[in-house]
PDB file of C-alpha atoms in Angstrom:
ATOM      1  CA  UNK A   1     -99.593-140.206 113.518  1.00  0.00           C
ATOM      2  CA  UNK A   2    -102.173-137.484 114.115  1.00  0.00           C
ATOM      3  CA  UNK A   3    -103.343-136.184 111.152  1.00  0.00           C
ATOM      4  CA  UNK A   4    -104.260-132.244 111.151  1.00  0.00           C
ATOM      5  CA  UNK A   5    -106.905-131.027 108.584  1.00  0.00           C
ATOM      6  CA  UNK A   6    -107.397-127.446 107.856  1.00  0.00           C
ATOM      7  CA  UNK A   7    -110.217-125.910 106.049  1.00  0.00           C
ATOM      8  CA  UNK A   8    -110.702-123.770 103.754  1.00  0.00           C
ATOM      9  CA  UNK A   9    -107.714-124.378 101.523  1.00  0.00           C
ATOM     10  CA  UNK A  10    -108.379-121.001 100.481  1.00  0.00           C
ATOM     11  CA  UNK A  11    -110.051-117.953 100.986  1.00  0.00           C
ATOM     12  CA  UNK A  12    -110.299-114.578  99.480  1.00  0.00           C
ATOM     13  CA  UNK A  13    -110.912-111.633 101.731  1.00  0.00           C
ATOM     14  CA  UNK A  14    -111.129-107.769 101.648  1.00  0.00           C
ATOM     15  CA  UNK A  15    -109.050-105.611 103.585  1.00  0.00           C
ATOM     16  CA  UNK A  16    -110.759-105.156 107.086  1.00  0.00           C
ATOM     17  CA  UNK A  17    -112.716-109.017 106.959  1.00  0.00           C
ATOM     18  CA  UNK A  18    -112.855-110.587 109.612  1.00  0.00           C
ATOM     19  CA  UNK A  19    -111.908-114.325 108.682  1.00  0.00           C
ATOM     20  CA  UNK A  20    -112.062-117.615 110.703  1.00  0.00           C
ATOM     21  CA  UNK A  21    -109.625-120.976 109.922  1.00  0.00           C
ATOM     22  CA  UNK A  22    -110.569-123.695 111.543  1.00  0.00           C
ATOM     23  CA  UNK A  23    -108.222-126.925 111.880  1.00  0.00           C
ATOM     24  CA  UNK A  24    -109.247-130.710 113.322  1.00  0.00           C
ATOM     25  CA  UNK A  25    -107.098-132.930 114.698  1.00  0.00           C
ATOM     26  CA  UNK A  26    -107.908-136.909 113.855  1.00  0.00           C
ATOM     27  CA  UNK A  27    -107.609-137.053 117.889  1.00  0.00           C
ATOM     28  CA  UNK A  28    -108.057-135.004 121.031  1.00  0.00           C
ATOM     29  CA  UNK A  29    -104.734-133.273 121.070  1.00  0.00           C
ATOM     30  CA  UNK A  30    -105.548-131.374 124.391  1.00  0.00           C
ATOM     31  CA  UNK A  31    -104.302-127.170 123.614  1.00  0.00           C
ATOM     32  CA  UNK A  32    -101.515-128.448 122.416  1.00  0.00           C
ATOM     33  CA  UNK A  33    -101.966-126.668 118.774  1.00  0.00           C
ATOM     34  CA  UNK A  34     -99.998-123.499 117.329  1.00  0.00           C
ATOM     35  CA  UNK A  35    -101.052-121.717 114.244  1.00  0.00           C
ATOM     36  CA  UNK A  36     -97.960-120.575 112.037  1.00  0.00           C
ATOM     37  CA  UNK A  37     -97.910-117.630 108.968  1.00  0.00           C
ATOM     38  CA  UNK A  38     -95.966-118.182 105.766  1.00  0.00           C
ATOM     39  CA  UNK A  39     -95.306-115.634 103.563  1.00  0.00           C
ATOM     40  CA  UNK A  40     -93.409-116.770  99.647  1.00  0.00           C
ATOM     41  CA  UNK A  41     -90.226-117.612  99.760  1.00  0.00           C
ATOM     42  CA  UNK A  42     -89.447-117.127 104.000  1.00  0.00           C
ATOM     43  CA  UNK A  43     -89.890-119.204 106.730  1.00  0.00           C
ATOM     44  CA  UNK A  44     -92.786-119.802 108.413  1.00  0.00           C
ATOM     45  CA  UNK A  45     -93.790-117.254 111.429  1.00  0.00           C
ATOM     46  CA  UNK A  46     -95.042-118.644 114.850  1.00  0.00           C
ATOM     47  CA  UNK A  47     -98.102-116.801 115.801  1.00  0.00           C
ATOM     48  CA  UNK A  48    -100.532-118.872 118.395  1.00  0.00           C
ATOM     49  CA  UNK A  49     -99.091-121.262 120.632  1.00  0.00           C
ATOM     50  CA  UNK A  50    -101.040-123.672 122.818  1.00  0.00           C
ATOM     51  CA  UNK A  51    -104.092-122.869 121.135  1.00  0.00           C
ATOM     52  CA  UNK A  52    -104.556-119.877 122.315  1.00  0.00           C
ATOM     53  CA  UNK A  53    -101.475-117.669 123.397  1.00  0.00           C
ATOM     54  CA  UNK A  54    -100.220-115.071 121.262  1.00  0.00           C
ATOM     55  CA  UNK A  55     -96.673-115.174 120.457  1.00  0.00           C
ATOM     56  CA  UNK A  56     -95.013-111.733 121.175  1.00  0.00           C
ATOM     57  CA  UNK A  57     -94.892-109.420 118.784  1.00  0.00           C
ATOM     58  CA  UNK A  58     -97.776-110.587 116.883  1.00  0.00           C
ATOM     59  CA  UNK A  59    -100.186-108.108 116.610  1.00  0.00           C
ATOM     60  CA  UNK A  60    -103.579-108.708 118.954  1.00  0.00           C
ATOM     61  CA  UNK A  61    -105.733-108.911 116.200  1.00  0.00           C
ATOM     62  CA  UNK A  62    -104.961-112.056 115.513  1.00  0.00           C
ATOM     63  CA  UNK A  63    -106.338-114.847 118.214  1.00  0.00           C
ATOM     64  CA  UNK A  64    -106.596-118.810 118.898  1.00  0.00           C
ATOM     65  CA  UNK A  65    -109.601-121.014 120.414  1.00  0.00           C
ATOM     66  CA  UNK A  66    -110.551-124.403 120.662  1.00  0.00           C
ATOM     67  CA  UNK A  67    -109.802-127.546 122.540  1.00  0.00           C
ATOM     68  CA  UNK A  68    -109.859-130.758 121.767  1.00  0.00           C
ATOM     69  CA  UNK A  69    -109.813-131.819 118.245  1.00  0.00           C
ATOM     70  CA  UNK A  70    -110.786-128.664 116.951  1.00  0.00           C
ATOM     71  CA  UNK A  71    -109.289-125.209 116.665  1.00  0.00           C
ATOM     72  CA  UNK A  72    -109.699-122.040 115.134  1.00  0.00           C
ATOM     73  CA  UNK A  73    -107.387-119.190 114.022  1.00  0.00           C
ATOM     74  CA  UNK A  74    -109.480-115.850 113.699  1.00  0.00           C
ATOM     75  CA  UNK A  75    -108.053-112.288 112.291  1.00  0.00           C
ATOM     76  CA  UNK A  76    -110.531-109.450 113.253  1.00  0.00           C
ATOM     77  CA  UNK A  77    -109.812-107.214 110.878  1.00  0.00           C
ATOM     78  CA  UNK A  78    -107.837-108.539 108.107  1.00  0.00           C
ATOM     79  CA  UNK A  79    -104.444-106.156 106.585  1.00  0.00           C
ATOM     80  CA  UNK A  80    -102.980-105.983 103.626  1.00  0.00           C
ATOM     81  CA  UNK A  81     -99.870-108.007 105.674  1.00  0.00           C
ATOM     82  CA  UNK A  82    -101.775-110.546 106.666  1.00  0.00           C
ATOM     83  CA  UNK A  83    -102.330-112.256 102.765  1.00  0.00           C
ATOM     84  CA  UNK A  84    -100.317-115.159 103.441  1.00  0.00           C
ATOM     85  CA  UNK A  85    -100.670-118.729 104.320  1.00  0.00           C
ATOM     86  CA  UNK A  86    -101.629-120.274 107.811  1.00  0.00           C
ATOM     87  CA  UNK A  87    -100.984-123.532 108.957  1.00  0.00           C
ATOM     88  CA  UNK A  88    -101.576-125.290 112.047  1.00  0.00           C
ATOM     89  CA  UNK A  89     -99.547-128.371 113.903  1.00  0.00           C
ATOM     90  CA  UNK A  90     -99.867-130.391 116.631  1.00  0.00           C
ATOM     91  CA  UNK A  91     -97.465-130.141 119.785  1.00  0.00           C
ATOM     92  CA  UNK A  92     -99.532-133.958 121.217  1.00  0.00           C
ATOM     93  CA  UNK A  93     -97.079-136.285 119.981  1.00  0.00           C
ATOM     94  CA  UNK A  94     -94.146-136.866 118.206  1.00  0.00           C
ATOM     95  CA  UNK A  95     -94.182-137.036 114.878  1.00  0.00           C
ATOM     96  CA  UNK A  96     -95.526-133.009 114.908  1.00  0.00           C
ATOM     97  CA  UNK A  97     -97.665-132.906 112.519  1.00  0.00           C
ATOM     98  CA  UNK A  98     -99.126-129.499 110.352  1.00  0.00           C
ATOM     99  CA  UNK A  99    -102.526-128.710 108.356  1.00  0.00           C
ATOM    100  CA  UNK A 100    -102.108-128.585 104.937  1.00  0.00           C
ATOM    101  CA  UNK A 101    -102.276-124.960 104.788  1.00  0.00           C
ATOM    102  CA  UNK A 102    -104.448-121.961 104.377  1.00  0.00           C
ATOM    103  CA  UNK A 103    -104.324-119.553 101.765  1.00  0.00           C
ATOM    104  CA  UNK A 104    -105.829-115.914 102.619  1.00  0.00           C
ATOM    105  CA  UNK A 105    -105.981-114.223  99.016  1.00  0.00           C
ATOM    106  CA  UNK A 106    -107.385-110.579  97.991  1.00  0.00           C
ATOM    107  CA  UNK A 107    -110.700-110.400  96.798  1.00  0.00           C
TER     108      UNK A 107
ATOM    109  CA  UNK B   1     -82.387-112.578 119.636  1.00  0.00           C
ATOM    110  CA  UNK B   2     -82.257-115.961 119.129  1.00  0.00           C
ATOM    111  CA  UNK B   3     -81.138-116.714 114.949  1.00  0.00           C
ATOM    112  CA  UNK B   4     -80.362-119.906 112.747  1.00  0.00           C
ATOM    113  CA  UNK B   5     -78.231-119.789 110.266  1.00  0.00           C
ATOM    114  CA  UNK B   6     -78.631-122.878 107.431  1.00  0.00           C
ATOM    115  CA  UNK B   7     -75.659-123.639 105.073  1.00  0.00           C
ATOM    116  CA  UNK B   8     -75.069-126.602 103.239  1.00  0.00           C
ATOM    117  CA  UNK B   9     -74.707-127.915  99.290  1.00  0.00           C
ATOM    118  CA  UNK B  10     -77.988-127.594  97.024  1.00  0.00           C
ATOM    119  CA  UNK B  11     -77.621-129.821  94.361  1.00  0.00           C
ATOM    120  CA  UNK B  12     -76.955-133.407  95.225  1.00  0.00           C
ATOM    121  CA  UNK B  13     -77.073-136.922  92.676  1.00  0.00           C
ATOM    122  CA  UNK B  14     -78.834-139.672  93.787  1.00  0.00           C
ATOM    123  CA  UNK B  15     -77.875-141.841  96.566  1.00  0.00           C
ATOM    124  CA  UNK B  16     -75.517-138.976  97.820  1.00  0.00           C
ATOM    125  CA  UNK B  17     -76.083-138.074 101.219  1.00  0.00           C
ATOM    126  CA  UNK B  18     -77.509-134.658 102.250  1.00  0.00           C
ATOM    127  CA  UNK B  19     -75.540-132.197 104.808  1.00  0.00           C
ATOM    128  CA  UNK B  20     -77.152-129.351 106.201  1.00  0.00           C
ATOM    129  CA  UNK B  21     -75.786-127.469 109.054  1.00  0.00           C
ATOM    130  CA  UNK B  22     -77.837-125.126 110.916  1.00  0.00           C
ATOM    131  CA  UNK B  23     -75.714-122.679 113.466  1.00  0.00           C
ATOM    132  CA  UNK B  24     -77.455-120.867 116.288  1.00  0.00           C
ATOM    133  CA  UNK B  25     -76.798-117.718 117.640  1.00  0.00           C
ATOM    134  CA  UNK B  26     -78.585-116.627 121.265  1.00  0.00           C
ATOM    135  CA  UNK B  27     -79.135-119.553 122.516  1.00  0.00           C
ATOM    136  CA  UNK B  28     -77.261-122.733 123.402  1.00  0.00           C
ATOM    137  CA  UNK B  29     -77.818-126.029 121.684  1.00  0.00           C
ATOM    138  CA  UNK B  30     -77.507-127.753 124.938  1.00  0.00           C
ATOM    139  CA  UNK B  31     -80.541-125.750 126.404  1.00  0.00           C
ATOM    140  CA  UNK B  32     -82.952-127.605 128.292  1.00  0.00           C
ATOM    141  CA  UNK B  33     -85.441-125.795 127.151  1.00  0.00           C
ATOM    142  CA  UNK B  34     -85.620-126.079 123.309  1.00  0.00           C
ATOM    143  CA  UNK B  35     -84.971-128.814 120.867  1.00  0.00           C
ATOM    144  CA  UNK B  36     -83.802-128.189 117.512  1.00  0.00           C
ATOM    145  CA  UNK B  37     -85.467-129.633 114.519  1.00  0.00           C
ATOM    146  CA  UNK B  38     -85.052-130.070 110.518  1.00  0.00           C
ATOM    147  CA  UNK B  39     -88.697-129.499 108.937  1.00  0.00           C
ATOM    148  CA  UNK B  40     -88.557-129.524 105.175  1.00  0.00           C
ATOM    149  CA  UNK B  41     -91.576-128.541 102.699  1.00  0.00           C
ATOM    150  CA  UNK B  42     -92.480-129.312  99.596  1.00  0.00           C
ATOM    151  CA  UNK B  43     -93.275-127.916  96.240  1.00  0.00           C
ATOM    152  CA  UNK B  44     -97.131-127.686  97.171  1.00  0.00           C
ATOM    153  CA  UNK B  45     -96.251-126.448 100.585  1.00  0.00           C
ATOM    154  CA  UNK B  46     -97.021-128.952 102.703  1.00  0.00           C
ATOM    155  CA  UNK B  47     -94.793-128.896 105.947  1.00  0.00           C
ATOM    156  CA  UNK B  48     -93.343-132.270 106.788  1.00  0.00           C
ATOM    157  CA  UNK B  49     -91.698-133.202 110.446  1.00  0.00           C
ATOM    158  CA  UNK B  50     -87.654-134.825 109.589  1.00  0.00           C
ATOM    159  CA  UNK B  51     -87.014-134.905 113.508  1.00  0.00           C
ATOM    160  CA  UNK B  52     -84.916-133.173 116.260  1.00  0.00           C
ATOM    161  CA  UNK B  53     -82.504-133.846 119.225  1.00  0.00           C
ATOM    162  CA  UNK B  54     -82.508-131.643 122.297  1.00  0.00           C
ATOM    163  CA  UNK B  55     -80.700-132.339 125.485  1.00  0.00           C
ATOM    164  CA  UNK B  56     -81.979-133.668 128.917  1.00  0.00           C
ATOM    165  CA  UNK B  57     -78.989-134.611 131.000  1.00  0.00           C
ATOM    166  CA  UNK B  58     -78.049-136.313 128.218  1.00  0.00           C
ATOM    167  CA  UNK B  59     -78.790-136.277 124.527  1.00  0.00           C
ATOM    168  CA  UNK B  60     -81.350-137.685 122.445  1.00  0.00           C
ATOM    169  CA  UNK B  61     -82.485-137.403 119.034  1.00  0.00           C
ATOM    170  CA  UNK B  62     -86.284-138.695 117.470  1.00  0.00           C
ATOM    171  CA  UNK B  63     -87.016-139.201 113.729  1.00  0.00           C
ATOM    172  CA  UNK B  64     -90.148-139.485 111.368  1.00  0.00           C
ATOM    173  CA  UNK B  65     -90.986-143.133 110.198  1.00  0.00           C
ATOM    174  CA  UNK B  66     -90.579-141.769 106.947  1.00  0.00           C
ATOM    175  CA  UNK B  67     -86.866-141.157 106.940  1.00  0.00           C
ATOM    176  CA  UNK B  68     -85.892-143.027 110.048  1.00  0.00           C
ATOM    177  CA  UNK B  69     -83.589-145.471 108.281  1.00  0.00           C
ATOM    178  CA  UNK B  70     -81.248-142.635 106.408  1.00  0.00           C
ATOM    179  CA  UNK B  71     -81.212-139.984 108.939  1.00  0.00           C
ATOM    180  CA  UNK B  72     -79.138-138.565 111.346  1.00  0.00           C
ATOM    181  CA  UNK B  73     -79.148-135.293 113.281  1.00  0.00           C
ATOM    182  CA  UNK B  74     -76.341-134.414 114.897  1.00  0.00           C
ATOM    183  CA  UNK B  75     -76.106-131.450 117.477  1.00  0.00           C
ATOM    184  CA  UNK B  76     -71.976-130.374 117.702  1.00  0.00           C
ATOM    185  CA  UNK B  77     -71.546-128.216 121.041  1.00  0.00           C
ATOM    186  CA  UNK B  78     -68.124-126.928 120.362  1.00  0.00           C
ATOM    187  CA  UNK B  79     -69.427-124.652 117.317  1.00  0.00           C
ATOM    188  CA  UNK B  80     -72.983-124.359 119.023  1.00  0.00           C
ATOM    189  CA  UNK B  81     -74.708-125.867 115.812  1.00  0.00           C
ATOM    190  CA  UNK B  82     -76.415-129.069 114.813  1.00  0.00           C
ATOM    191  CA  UNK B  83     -76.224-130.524 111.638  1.00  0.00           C
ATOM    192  CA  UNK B  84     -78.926-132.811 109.076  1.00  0.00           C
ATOM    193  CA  UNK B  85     -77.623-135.889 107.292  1.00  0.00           C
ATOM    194  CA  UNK B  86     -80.322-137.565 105.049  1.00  0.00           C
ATOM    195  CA  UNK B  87     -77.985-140.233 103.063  1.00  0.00           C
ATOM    196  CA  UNK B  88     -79.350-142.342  99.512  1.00  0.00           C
ATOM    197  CA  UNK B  89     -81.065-139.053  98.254  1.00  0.00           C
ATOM    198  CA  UNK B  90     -83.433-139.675  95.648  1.00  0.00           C
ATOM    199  CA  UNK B  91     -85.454-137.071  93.302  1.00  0.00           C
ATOM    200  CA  UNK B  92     -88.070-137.075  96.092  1.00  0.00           C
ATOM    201  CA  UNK B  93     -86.310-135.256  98.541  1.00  0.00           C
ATOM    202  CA  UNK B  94     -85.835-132.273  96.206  1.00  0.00           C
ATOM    203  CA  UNK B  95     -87.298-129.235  98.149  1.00  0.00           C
ATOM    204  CA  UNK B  96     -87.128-126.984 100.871  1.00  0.00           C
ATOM    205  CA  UNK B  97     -85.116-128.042 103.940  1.00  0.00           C
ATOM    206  CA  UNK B  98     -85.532-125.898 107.362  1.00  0.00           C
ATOM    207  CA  UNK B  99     -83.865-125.777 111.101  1.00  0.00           C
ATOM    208  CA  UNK B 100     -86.334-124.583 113.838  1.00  0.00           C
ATOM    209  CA  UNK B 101     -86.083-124.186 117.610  1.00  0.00           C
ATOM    210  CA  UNK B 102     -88.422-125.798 119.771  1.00  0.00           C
ATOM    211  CA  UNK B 103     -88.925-124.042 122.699  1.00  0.00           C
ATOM    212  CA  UNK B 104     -90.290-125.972 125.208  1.00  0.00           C
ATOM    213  CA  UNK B 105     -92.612-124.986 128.538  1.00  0.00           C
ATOM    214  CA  UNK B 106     -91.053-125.541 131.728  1.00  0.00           C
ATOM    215  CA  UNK B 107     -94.382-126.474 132.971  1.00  0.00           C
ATOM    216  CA  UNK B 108     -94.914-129.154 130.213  1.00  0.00           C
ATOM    217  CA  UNK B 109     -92.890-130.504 127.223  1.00  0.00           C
ATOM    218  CA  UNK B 110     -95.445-131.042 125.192  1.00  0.00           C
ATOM    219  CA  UNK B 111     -96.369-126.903 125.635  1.00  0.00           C
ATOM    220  CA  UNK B 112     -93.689-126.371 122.364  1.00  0.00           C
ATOM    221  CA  UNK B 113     -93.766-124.060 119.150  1.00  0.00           C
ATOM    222  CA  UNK B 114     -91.263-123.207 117.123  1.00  0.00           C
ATOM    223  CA  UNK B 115     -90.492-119.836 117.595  1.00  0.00           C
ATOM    224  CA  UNK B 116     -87.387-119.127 114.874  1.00  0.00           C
ATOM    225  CA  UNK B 117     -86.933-120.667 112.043  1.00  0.00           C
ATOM    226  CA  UNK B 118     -83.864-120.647 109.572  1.00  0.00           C
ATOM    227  CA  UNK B 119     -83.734-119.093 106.309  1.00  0.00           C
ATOM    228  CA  UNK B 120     -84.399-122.518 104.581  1.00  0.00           C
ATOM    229  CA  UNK B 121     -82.288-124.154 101.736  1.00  0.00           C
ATOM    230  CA  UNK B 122     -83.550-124.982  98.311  1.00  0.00           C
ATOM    231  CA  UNK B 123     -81.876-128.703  98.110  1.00  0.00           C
ATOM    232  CA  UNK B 124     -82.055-130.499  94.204  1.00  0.00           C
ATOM    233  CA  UNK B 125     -81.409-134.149  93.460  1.00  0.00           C
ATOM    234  CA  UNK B 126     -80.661-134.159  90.254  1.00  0.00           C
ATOM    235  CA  UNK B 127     -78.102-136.783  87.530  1.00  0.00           C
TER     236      UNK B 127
END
């Protein structure tokens, strides 16, 4: 299985931060990497697929890079919406795999 | 607008098996461009794979290691739904169980998210 290892585990931000996740896959996975939000108690939200493609709907402040094994998630200017959790997964190879989450707290 | 709809028992004993049925609306189960899947999470959030079957001519379903011996995944074209059975429940599989979509790129399968997501159901093995 390809493992997927985010980092931080947590942040805290301000309002208007701009904040980086970054996620490594235990093999070259290609692009092949989407980056979900999860807000308590609701399902996660699909925001970057294939590394880099925003999802519609999802506001352009939010982007994708990397290649490879790694990846990062960046959010230019963070909002008051945007406390959540992030994880990423891998679209390689069956079993999909995710990160073990982000959390994005207030500071 | 493509939506899942999860219903199914919460509270199961022990070595009962667990149904889940997740019914889609906007899309067709049969598509050849999306697979449907059962994710389910736990209590620290970690997001963990069950499996999914999507068709391709004809049907075919894949599993995680870690369930493959007491899981089935069933899709049922006639209601448009497809349905989780995880039989010999144990404490262990007490948490959140979701359906998902997988749409898939017509350029290249592995090119998949999944773009909607049921509402998720709180499932409890308890005596």
């Amino acid at each position: 299985d390809i493992q997927m290892t985010q980092s931080p585990s947590s942040l805290s931000a301000s309002v208007g931060d701009r904040v980086t996740i970054t996620c490594r896959a235990s093999q070259s996975i290609s692009s092949y990497l989407n980056w979900y939000q999860q807000k308590p108690g609701k399902a996660p939200k699909l925001l970057i697929y294939a590394a880099s493609s925003l999802q519609s709907g999802v506001p352009s402040r939010f982007s994708g890079s990397g290649s490879g094994t790694d990846f990062a998630l960046t959010v230019t200017s963070l909002q008051p919406e945007d406390f959540a959790t992030y994880y990423c997964q891998q679209s390689y190879s069956t079993p999909w795999t995710f990160g073990q989450g982000t959390k994005v707290e207030i500071k | 607008q493509v939506q899942l709809q999860q219903s199914g028992p919460g509270l199961l004993k022990p070595s009962q098996t667990l149904s889940l049925t997740c019914a889609i609306s906007g899309d067709s189960v049969s598509s050849k461009s999306a697979a449907w899947n059962w994710i389910r999470q736990s209590p620290s959030g970690g997001l963990e794979w069950l499996g999914r079957t999507y068709y391709r001519s004809k049907w075919y379903s894949d599993y995680a290691v870690s369930v493959q011996s007491r899981i089935t995944i069933n899709p049922d074209t006639s209601k448009n739904q497809f349905s989780l059975y995880l039989n010999s429940v144990t404490p262990e599989d007490t948490t959140v169980y979701y359906c998902a979509r997988e749409l898939v790129s017509t350029t290249s399968m592995q090119e998949c998210a999944f773009d909607v997501w049921g509402q998720g159901t709180m499932v409890t093995v308890s005596s």
